[in-house]
CSV table of C-alpha atoms in Angstrom, one decimal:
chain,number,residue,atom,x,y,z
J,1,MET,CA,-9.0,60.7,-13.0
J,2,SER,CA,-6.0,63.1,-12.6
J,3,GLU,CA,-3.5,60.9,-14.3
J,4,TYR,CA,-2.9,59.1,-17.7
J,5,CYS,CA,-1.9,55.6,-17.6
J,6,LEU,CA,1.1,55.3,-20.2
J,7,GLN,CA,2.0,51.7,-20.9
J,8,ILE,CA,5.3,51.2,-22.7
J,9,ALA,CA,7.7,48.4,-23.2
J,10,GLY,CA,6.1,46.4,-20.4
J,11,LEU,CA,6.1,49.2,-17.9
J,12,LYS,CA,3.4,51.4,-16.7
J,13,ARG,CA,3.7,55.1,-15.7
J,14,TYR,CA,1.0,57.4,-14.2
J,15,LEU,CA,1.6,60.7,-16.0
J,16,PRO,CA,-0.2,63.8,-14.2
J,17,TYR,CA,-2.1,66.1,-16.5
J,18,VAL,CA,-0.9,69.5,-16.7
J,19,ASP,CA,-3.2,72.2,-18.2
J,20,ILE,CA,-1.6,74.0,-21.1
J,21,ASN,CA,-4.7,76.5,-21.1
J,22,ASP,CA,-8.4,76.2,-20.2
J,23,GLU,CA,-9.0,73.6,-22.9
J,24,LEU,CA,-5.9,71.8,-23.6
J,25,ALA,CA,-3.6,69.5,-21.5
J,26,TYR,CA,-0.6,67.5,-21.6
J,27,ALA,CA,0.4,64.4,-19.8
J,28,SER,CA,3.6,65.0,-17.8
J,29,PHE,CA,6.2,62.2,-18.7
J,30,VAL,CA,9.2,62.8,-16.4
J,31,VAL,CA,12.0,60.4,-17.6
J,32,ILE,CA,14.8,62.2,-16.2
J,33,SER,CA,15.5,59.9,-13.1
J,34,ASP,CA,13.5,56.8,-14.0
J,35,THR,CA,16.3,54.2,-14.2
J,36,GLU,CA,13.9,51.4,-14.8
J,37,LEU,CA,12.2,53.0,-17.8
J,38,VAL,CA,15.4,54.4,-19.2
J,39,SER,CA,17.3,51.0,-19.0
J,40,THR,CA,14.1,49.4,-20.6
J,41,VAL,CA,13.5,51.7,-23.6
J,42,ALA,CA,17.2,52.5,-24.4
J,43,PRO,CA,18.1,49.1,-25.9
J,44,LEU,CA,14.8,49.5,-28.1
J,45,LEU,CA,15.7,53.0,-29.3
J,46,ALA,CA,19.4,52.1,-29.9
J,47,GLU,CA,18.3,49.4,-32.1
J,48,ARG,CA,16.1,51.7,-34.0
J,49,ILE,CA,18.6,54.5,-34.2
J,50,GLY,CA,21.5,52.2,-35.3
J,51,GLU,CA,24.8,53.8,-36.4
J,52,CYS,CA,25.6,57.4,-35.7
J,53,GLU,CA,28.8,59.3,-35.3
J,54,ALA,CA,27.5,61.4,-32.3
J,55,LEU,CA,24.5,61.8,-30.2
J,56,VAL,CA,23.3,65.1,-29.1
J,57,THR,CA,20.7,65.6,-26.4
J,58,ALA,CA,19.7,68.8,-24.2
J,59,GLU,CA,20.1,69.5,-20.8
J,60,ALA,CA,18.5,68.1,-18.5
J,61,LYS,CA,15.8,65.6,-19.1
J,62,GLY,CA,17.4,63.5,-21.9
J,63,ILE,CA,20.7,63.1,-20.1
J,64,ALA,CA,20.2,59.5,-18.5
J,65,LEU,CA,18.9,58.4,-22.0
J,66,ALA,CA,21.6,59.7,-23.9
J,67,TYR,CA,24.2,58.2,-21.6
J,68,GLU,CA,22.4,54.6,-21.8
J,69,ILE,CA,22.0,54.7,-25.7
J,70,SER,CA,25.6,56.0,-26.0
J,71,ARG,CA,27.0,53.0,-23.8
J,72,LEU,CA,24.6,50.5,-25.8
J,73,LEU,CA,26.0,51.9,-29.3
J,74,GLY,CA,29.6,51.8,-28.1
J,75,LEU,CA,30.1,55.6,-28.4
J,76,LYS,CA,32.7,57.0,-25.8
J,77,GLU,CA,30.6,60.1,-25.1
J,78,PHE,CA,27.6,62.0,-26.0
J,79,ILE,CA,26.9,65.9,-26.5
J,80,VAL,CA,24.7,67.8,-24.2
J,81,ALA,CA,23.4,71.3,-25.3
J,82,ARG,CA,23.2,73.3,-21.9
J,83,LYS,CA,20.7,75.7,-20.7
J,84,SER,CA,23.2,78.1,-19.1
J,85,VAL,CA,26.8,79.2,-19.8
J,86,LYS,CA,29.1,77.4,-17.5
J,87,SER,CA,32.7,78.7,-16.6
J,88,TYR,CA,34.5,75.9,-18.4
J,89,MET,CA,32.8,76.8,-21.9
J,90,LYS,CA,35.0,78.2,-24.6
J,91,GLN,CA,33.3,80.5,-27.3
J,92,PRO,CA,29.7,78.8,-26.7
J,93,LEU,CA,27.2,78.8,-29.6
J,94,ASP,CA,23.6,80.1,-28.5
J,95,VAL,CA,20.2,79.7,-29.9
J,96,PRO,CA,16.7,80.6,-28.2
J,97,VAL,CA,14.2,77.9,-27.4
J,98,LYS,CA,10.7,77.7,-26.2
J,99,SER,CA,9.5,74.6,-24.6
J,100,ILE,CA,6.0,73.2,-23.8
J,101,THR,CA,7.0,72.5,-20.1
J,102,THR,CA,8.8,76.0,-19.1
J,103,SER,CA,7.1,79.1,-19.2
J,104,THR,CA,9.9,81.3,-20.3
J,105,VAL,CA,12.2,81.5,-23.4
J,106,GLN,CA,15.3,79.5,-22.5
J,107,HIS,CA,18.5,79.3,-24.4
J,108,LEU,CA,20.5,76.4,-25.6
J,109,PHE,CA,24.4,76.6,-25.5
J,110,LEU,CA,27.2,74.3,-27.1
J,111,ASP,CA,30.5,74.4,-25.6
J,112,GLY,CA,33.1,75.4,-28.2
J,113,CYS,CA,35.0,71.9,-27.5
J,114,ASP,CA,31.9,70.1,-28.4
J,115,VAL,CA,31.5,72.3,-31.6
J,116,GLU,CA,34.7,71.0,-32.6
J,117,LYS,CA,33.8,67.2,-31.8
J,118,ILE,CA,30.6,67.2,-34.0
J,119,LYS,CA,31.7,69.6,-36.8
J,120,GLY,CA,31.2,67.6,-40.2
J,121,ARG,CA,30.0,64.5,-38.4
J,122,LYS,CA,26.7,62.8,-39.0
J,123,VAL,CA,24.6,63.2,-35.6
J,124,CYS,CA,21.5,61.9,-34.0
J,125,LEU,CA,19.3,64.4,-32.0
J,126,LEU,CA,17.7,62.7,-28.9
J,127,ASP,CA,15.1,64.0,-26.6
J,128,ASP,CA,12.7,62.3,-24.1
J,129,VAL,CA,9.5,63.6,-25.7
J,130,VAL,CA,8.9,65.4,-28.8
J,131,SER,CA,5.8,67.7,-28.9
J,132,THR,CA,5.6,71.0,-30.8
J,133,GLY,CA,9.2,70.3,-32.1
J,134,ASP,CA,10.5,73.6,-30.7
J,135,SER,CA,13.0,72.1,-28.6
J,136,LEU,CA,14.1,69.6,-31.3
J,137,ALA,CA,14.4,72.4,-33.8
J,138,ALA,CA,16.6,74.6,-31.6
J,139,MET,CA,18.7,71.6,-31.1
J,140,GLU,CA,19.0,71.2,-34.8
J,141,GLN,CA,19.8,74.9,-35.5
J,142,LEU,CA,22.3,74.7,-32.5
J,143,VAL,CA,24.3,71.7,-34.1
J,144,SER,CA,23.9,73.0,-37.7
J,145,GLN,CA,25.5,76.1,-36.6
J,146,ALA,CA,28.4,73.9,-35.1
J,147,GLY,CA,28.8,72.4,-38.8
J,148,ALA,CA,27.2,68.9,-37.8
J,149,ILE,CA,24.9,66.9,-40.2
J,150,VAL,CA,21.6,66.0,-38.6
J,151,THR,CA,21.0,62.6,-40.2
J,152,LYS,CA,18.5,61.3,-37.4
J,153,LYS,CA,16.2,62.6,-34.7
J,154,ALA,CA,15.1,60.1,-32.0
J,155,ALA,CA,12.7,60.3,-28.9
J,156,ILE,CA,11.0,57.9,-26.7
J,157,LEU,CA,7.5,59.5,-27.4
J,158,ALA,CA,5.9,61.6,-29.9
J,159,GLU,CA,3.4,63.9,-28.5
J,160,GLY,CA,0.2,64.8,-30.3
J,161,GLU,CA,1.0,65.8,-34.0
J,162,ALA,CA,4.6,64.9,-33.6
J,163,ALA,CA,3.4,61.3,-34.1
J,164,GLU,CA,2.8,62.2,-37.6
J,165,ARG,CA,6.2,63.5,-38.5
J,166,ASP,CA,8.1,61.1,-40.7
J,167,ASP,CA,11.4,62.2,-39.8
J,168,LEU,CA,11.3,61.0,-36.1
J,169,ILE,CA,12.3,57.8,-34.7
J,170,PHE,CA,10.1,57.1,-31.7
J,171,LEU,CA,8.7,54.2,-29.7
J,172,GLN,CA,5.1,55.3,-29.0
J,173,LYS,CA,2.8,58.2,-29.3
J,174,LEU,CA,1.7,60.1,-26.3
J,175,PRO,CA,-1.7,61.9,-26.8
J,176,LEU,CA,-2.8,65.5,-25.9
J,177,PHE,CA,-5.9,65.9,-23.9
J,178,ARG,CA,-9.0,68.2,-24.0
J,179,LYS,CA,-10.0,69.4,-20.7
J,180,ASN,CA,-13.9,68.6,-20.2
J,181,PRO,CA,-16.1,71.4,-18.3
J,182,ASP,CA,-16.4,68.8,-15.4
J,183,GLY,CA,-12.6,68.7,-15.1
J,184,SER,CA,-11.8,65.3,-16.6
J,185,TYR,CA,-9.5,64.9,-19.3
J,186,GLN,CA,-10.2,63.3,-22.8
J,187,GLU,CA,-7.7,62.0,-25.2
J,188,ILE,CA,-7.5,64.0,-28.5
A,1,MET,CA,50.7,73.6,-20.0
A,2,SER,CA,47.1,74.5,-20.1
A,3,GLU,CA,45.5,71.3,-19.0
A,4,TYR,CA,45.9,69.0,-16.0
A,5,CYS,CA,46.2,65.3,-16.8
A,6,LEU,CA,43.9,63.3,-14.7
A,7,GLN,CA,44.5,59.5,-14.2
A,8,ILE,CA,41.5,57.8,-13.1
A,9,ALA,CA,40.4,53.9,-13.1
A,10,GLY,CA,43.0,53.4,-16.1
A,11,LEU,CA,41.6,56.5,-18.1
A,12,LYS,CA,43.2,59.7,-18.9
A,13,ARG,CA,41.4,63.0,-19.1
A,14,TYR,CA,43.0,66.4,-19.9
A,15,LEU,CA,41.2,69.0,-17.8
A,16,PRO,CA,41.6,72.7,-18.8
A,17,TYR,CA,42.6,75.1,-15.9
A,18,VAL,CA,39.9,77.7,-15.0
A,19,ASP,CA,41.0,80.6,-12.7
A,20,ILE,CA,39.0,81.2,-9.7
A,21,ASN,CA,40.8,84.5,-8.9
A,22,ASP,CA,44.5,85.9,-9.9
A,23,GLU,CA,46.2,83.3,-7.7
A,24,LEU,CA,44.0,80.2,-7.7
A,25,ALA,CA,42.6,78.0,-10.2
A,26,TYR,CA,40.8,74.6,-10.6
A,27,ALA,CA,40.8,72.0,-13.1
A,28,SER,CA,37.5,71.5,-15.1
A,29,PHE,CA,36.2,67.9,-14.8
A,30,VAL,CA,33.3,67.7,-17.0
A,31,VAL,CA,31.6,64.3,-16.6
A,32,ILE,CA,28.3,65.1,-17.6
A,33,SER,CA,28.4,63.5,-21.1
A,34,ASP,CA,31.5,61.3,-20.7
A,35,THR,CA,30.0,57.8,-21.2
A,36,GLU,CA,33.4,56.0,-21.0
A,37,LEU,CA,34.3,57.7,-17.6
A,38,VAL,CA,30.9,57.2,-16.0
A,39,SER,CA,30.6,53.5,-17.0
A,40,THR,CA,34.2,52.9,-15.8
A,41,VAL,CA,33.8,54.6,-12.4
A,42,ALA,CA,30.4,54.0,-11.7
A,43,PRO,CA,30.9,50.3,-10.7
A,44,LEU,CA,33.9,51.3,-8.4
A,45,LEU,CA,31.8,54.1,-6.6
A,46,ALA,CA,28.5,51.7,-6.4
A,47,GLU,CA,30.7,49.2,-4.6
A,48,ARG,CA,31.9,51.6,-2.2
A,49,ILE,CA,28.5,53.1,-1.6
A,50,GLY,CA,26.9,49.8,-1.0
A,51,GLU,CA,23.3,49.6,0.3
A,52,CYS,CA,21.0,52.8,0.2
A,53,GLU,CA,17.4,53.2,0.1
A,54,ALA,CA,17.6,56.3,-2.4
A,55,LEU,CA,20.3,58.1,-4.4
A,56,VAL,CA,20.0,61.8,-4.7
A,57,THR,CA,22.1,64.0,-7.1
A,58,ALA,CA,21.9,67.7,-8.4
A,59,GLU,CA,21.1,68.7,-11.8
A,60,ALA,CA,22.9,68.4,-14.3
A,61,LYS,CA,26.3,67.3,-14.1
A,62,GLY,CA,25.7,64.2,-12.0
A,63,ILE,CA,22.7,62.8,-13.9
A,64,ALA,CA,24.3,60.2,-16.0
A,65,LEU,CA,26.4,59.0,-13.0
A,66,ALA,CA,23.5,58.7,-10.7
A,67,TYR,CA,21.6,56.8,-13.4
A,68,GLU,CA,24.4,54.4,-13.8
A,69,ILE,CA,25.1,53.9,-10.2
A,70,SER,CA,21.3,53.5,-9.5
A,71,ARG,CA,21.2,50.7,-12.2
A,72,LEU,CA,24.1,48.9,-10.8
A,73,LEU,CA,22.5,49.1,-7.4
A,74,GLY,CA,19.2,47.7,-8.5
A,75,LEU,CA,17.4,50.8,-7.7
A,76,LYS,CA,14.5,51.6,-9.9
A,77,GLU,CA,15.0,55.4,-9.9
A,78,PHE,CA,17.1,58.1,-8.6
A,79,ILE,CA,16.1,61.7,-7.3
A,80,VAL,CA,17.3,64.8,-8.9
A,81,ALA,CA,17.4,68.3,-7.4
A,82,ARG,CA,16.6,70.6,-10.1
A,83,LYS,CA,17.9,74.0,-10.8
A,84,SER,CA,14.8,75.6,-11.8
A,85,VAL,CA,10.9,75.1,-11.1
A,86,LYS,CA,9.3,73.0,-13.7
A,87,SER,CA,5.4,72.9,-14.6
A,88,TYR,CA,5.2,69.3,-13.5
A,89,MET,CA,6.3,70.2,-10.1
A,90,LYS,CA,4.1,70.1,-7.0
A,91,GLN,CA,4.9,72.2,-4.0
A,92,PRO,CA,8.6,72.2,-4.6
A,93,LEU,CA,11.1,72.6,-1.6
A,94,ASP,CA,13.7,75.4,-2.4
A,95,VAL,CA,17.2,76.1,-1.1
A,96,PRO,CA,19.8,78.5,-2.3
A,97,VAL,CA,23.4,77.2,-3.3
A,98,LYS,CA,26.6,78.7,-4.4
A,99,SER,CA,28.8,76.6,-6.8
A,100,ILE,CA,32.4,77.1,-7.7
A,101,THR,CA,31.6,76.5,-11.5
A,102,THR,CA,28.7,78.9,-11.7
A,103,SER,CA,29.2,82.8,-11.0
A,104,THR,CA,25.6,83.4,-9.6
A,105,VAL,CA,23.7,82.1,-6.5
A,106,GLN,CA,21.5,79.3,-7.9
A,107,HIS,CA,18.5,77.5,-6.3
A,108,LEU,CA,18.0,73.7,-5.8
A,109,PHE,CA,14.3,72.5,-6.0
A,110,LEU,CA,12.9,69.3,-5.0
A,111,ASP,CA,9.4,68.2,-6.4
A,112,GLY,CA,6.8,67.5,-3.8
A,113,CYS,CA,6.6,64.0,-5.4
A,114,ASP,CA,10.1,63.4,-4.7
A,115,VAL,CA,9.8,64.6,-1.3
A,116,GLU,CA,7.3,61.9,-0.5
A,117,LYS,CA,9.6,59.3,-2.1
A,118,ILE,CA,12.7,60.1,0.3
A,119,LYS,CA,10.7,60.9,3.5
A,120,GLY,CA,12.2,58.9,6.3
A,121,ARG,CA,14.4,57.0,4.1
A,122,LYS,CA,18.2,56.7,4.2
A,123,VAL,CA,19.6,58.5,1.2
A,124,CYS,CA,23.0,58.9,-0.4
A,125,LEU,CA,24.0,62.1,-1.8
A,126,LEU,CA,26.0,61.8,-5.1
A,127,ASP,CA,27.9,64.7,-7.0
A,128,ASP,CA,30.8,64.4,-9.6
A,129,VAL,CA,33.1,66.5,-7.8
A,130,VAL,CA,32.9,67.9,-4.2
A,131,SER,CA,34.9,71.1,-3.9
A,132,THR,CA,34.0,73.8,-1.4
A,133,GLY,CA,31.2,71.2,-0.3
A,134,ASP,CA,28.6,74.2,-0.6
A,135,SER,CA,26.6,72.2,-3.4
A,136,LEU,CA,26.9,69.1,-1.3
A,137,ALA,CA,25.4,71.2,1.8
A,138,ALA,CA,22.6,72.7,-0.1
A,139,MET,CA,21.5,69.1,-1.3
A,140,GLU,CA,21.9,67.9,2.3
A,141,GLN,CA,19.6,70.8,3.5
A,142,LEU,CA,17.1,70.2,0.6
A,143,VAL,CA,16.8,66.6,1.6
A,144,SER,CA,16.7,67.0,5.2
A,145,GLN,CA,13.9,69.4,4.7
A,146,ALA,CA,12.1,66.8,2.7
A,147,GLY,CA,12.5,64.5,6.0
A,148,ALA,CA,15.2,62.3,4.6
A,149,ILE,CA,18.4,60.8,6.6
A,150,VAL,CA,21.4,61.4,4.7
A,151,THR,CA,23.7,58.4,5.7
A,152,LYS,CA,26.2,58.5,2.9
A,153,LYS,CA,27.8,61.2,0.7
A,154,ALA,CA,29.8,60.3,-2.6
A,155,ALA,CA,31.7,61.7,-5.6
A,156,ILE,CA,34.0,60.5,-8.0
A,157,LEU,CA,36.4,63.2,-7.0
A,158,ALA,CA,37.2,65.4,-3.9
A,159,GLU,CA,38.7,68.5,-4.7
A,160,GLY,CA,41.3,70.4,-2.4
A,161,GLU,CA,40.5,70.3,1.1
A,162,ALA,CA,37.2,68.0,0.6
A,163,ALA,CA,39.9,65.4,0.3
A,164,GLU,CA,40.6,65.5,4.1
A,165,ARG,CA,36.7,65.0,4.8
A,166,ASP,CA,36.0,61.8,6.5
A,167,ASP,CA,32.3,61.8,5.7
A,168,LEU,CA,32.8,61.5,1.9
A,169,ILE,CA,33.2,58.2,-0.1
A,170,PHE,CA,35.3,59.2,-3.2
A,171,LEU,CA,37.7,57.5,-5.5
A,172,GLN,CA,40.4,60.2,-6.0
A,173,LYS,CA,41.7,63.3,-5.1
A,174,LEU,CA,41.7,66.5,-7.6
A,175,PRO,CA,44.2,69.1,-6.6
A,176,LEU,CA,43.5,72.8,-6.8
A,177,PHE,CA,46.4,75.0,-8.4
A,178,ARG,CA,48.2,78.0,-7.9
A,179,LYS,CA,48.7,80.4,-10.8
A,180,ASN,CA,52.2,81.4,-11.2
A,181,PRO,CA,53.2,84.9,-12.5
A,182,ASP,CA,54.4,83.3,-15.8
A,183,GLY,CA,51.0,82.0,-16.4
A,184,SER,CA,51.9,78.3,-15.6
A,185,TYR,CA,49.9,76.4,-12.9
A,186,GLN,CA,51.3,74.5,-9.7
A,187,GLU,CA,49.6,71.9,-7.9
A,188,ILE,CA,48.9,73.0,-4.3
């Protein structure tokens, strides 16, 4: 068995195991371009999120989800924290972030125009999966620097201990896995 | 005047000028998180694109658009060429690409799983704006290496000479601009 079968909102997805180290692995949930899954879970998450003044996600996995939820909530746009500085950006804010799916330290940048849009506003942070919480914390630091007030945090899945958080709106828990000596994986 | 007023599908967007050099500038069209614009133009583009077996876009600006068009066309997913290798990727393909909005040479990567999905299939390449055509050419090279057949290429806007292309489905032309000695910008 080299994949974990995730069942969510009536859909099944087979997530390949990715080793974190010799003992621990996670199941890779790639929602970035999964139209069927995004369009199925977005209404469920949108209902749980309810009212918010702005929706903020990080490039790139959360973009389709943020688009669909903003559309369902009647928001004209959402905000994307980007992973590199683009030539269109004016006075971007910058915070470092370490992610479970990327081996190096990345940065999150917020365009100065987006800073103006969320300053003083109640925002909901959105991600596909919350795991260690590092990405979400970086996003929170970024939008807080921009003067926004984070009132909600939402994700499709809460991985491992993130499922114990009481400040997170999520649809389902995603387990972490122990790697057995025989190469099989066991849910923790 | 420091912005160009784009009127498209009944919407107005004010695009800041970004200098390419001392004489030339482009108007920066940032559609990545513009829910209203994406949800307005996607049905128009989807109708023009019509039937296709797979929709391929490049991270990150085209993601929301690709999501919405795939949803409207009844496709269960779309394919995203990514700008860095992720830990979930297996045997990714890699091509270099130079973009007008980014100062350094980037790379486009396609996950081995996505290669399998588009091999031998008729795909439509999708971007927000086609300008020099370098990004689109890189995407075409990438999916061709994957064994896909590019039968359609689509974008919301065709910038400058791209509007003369007869192989591109697009809704509207976006001009390039000459920078005058007094700092004003003039449509070319």
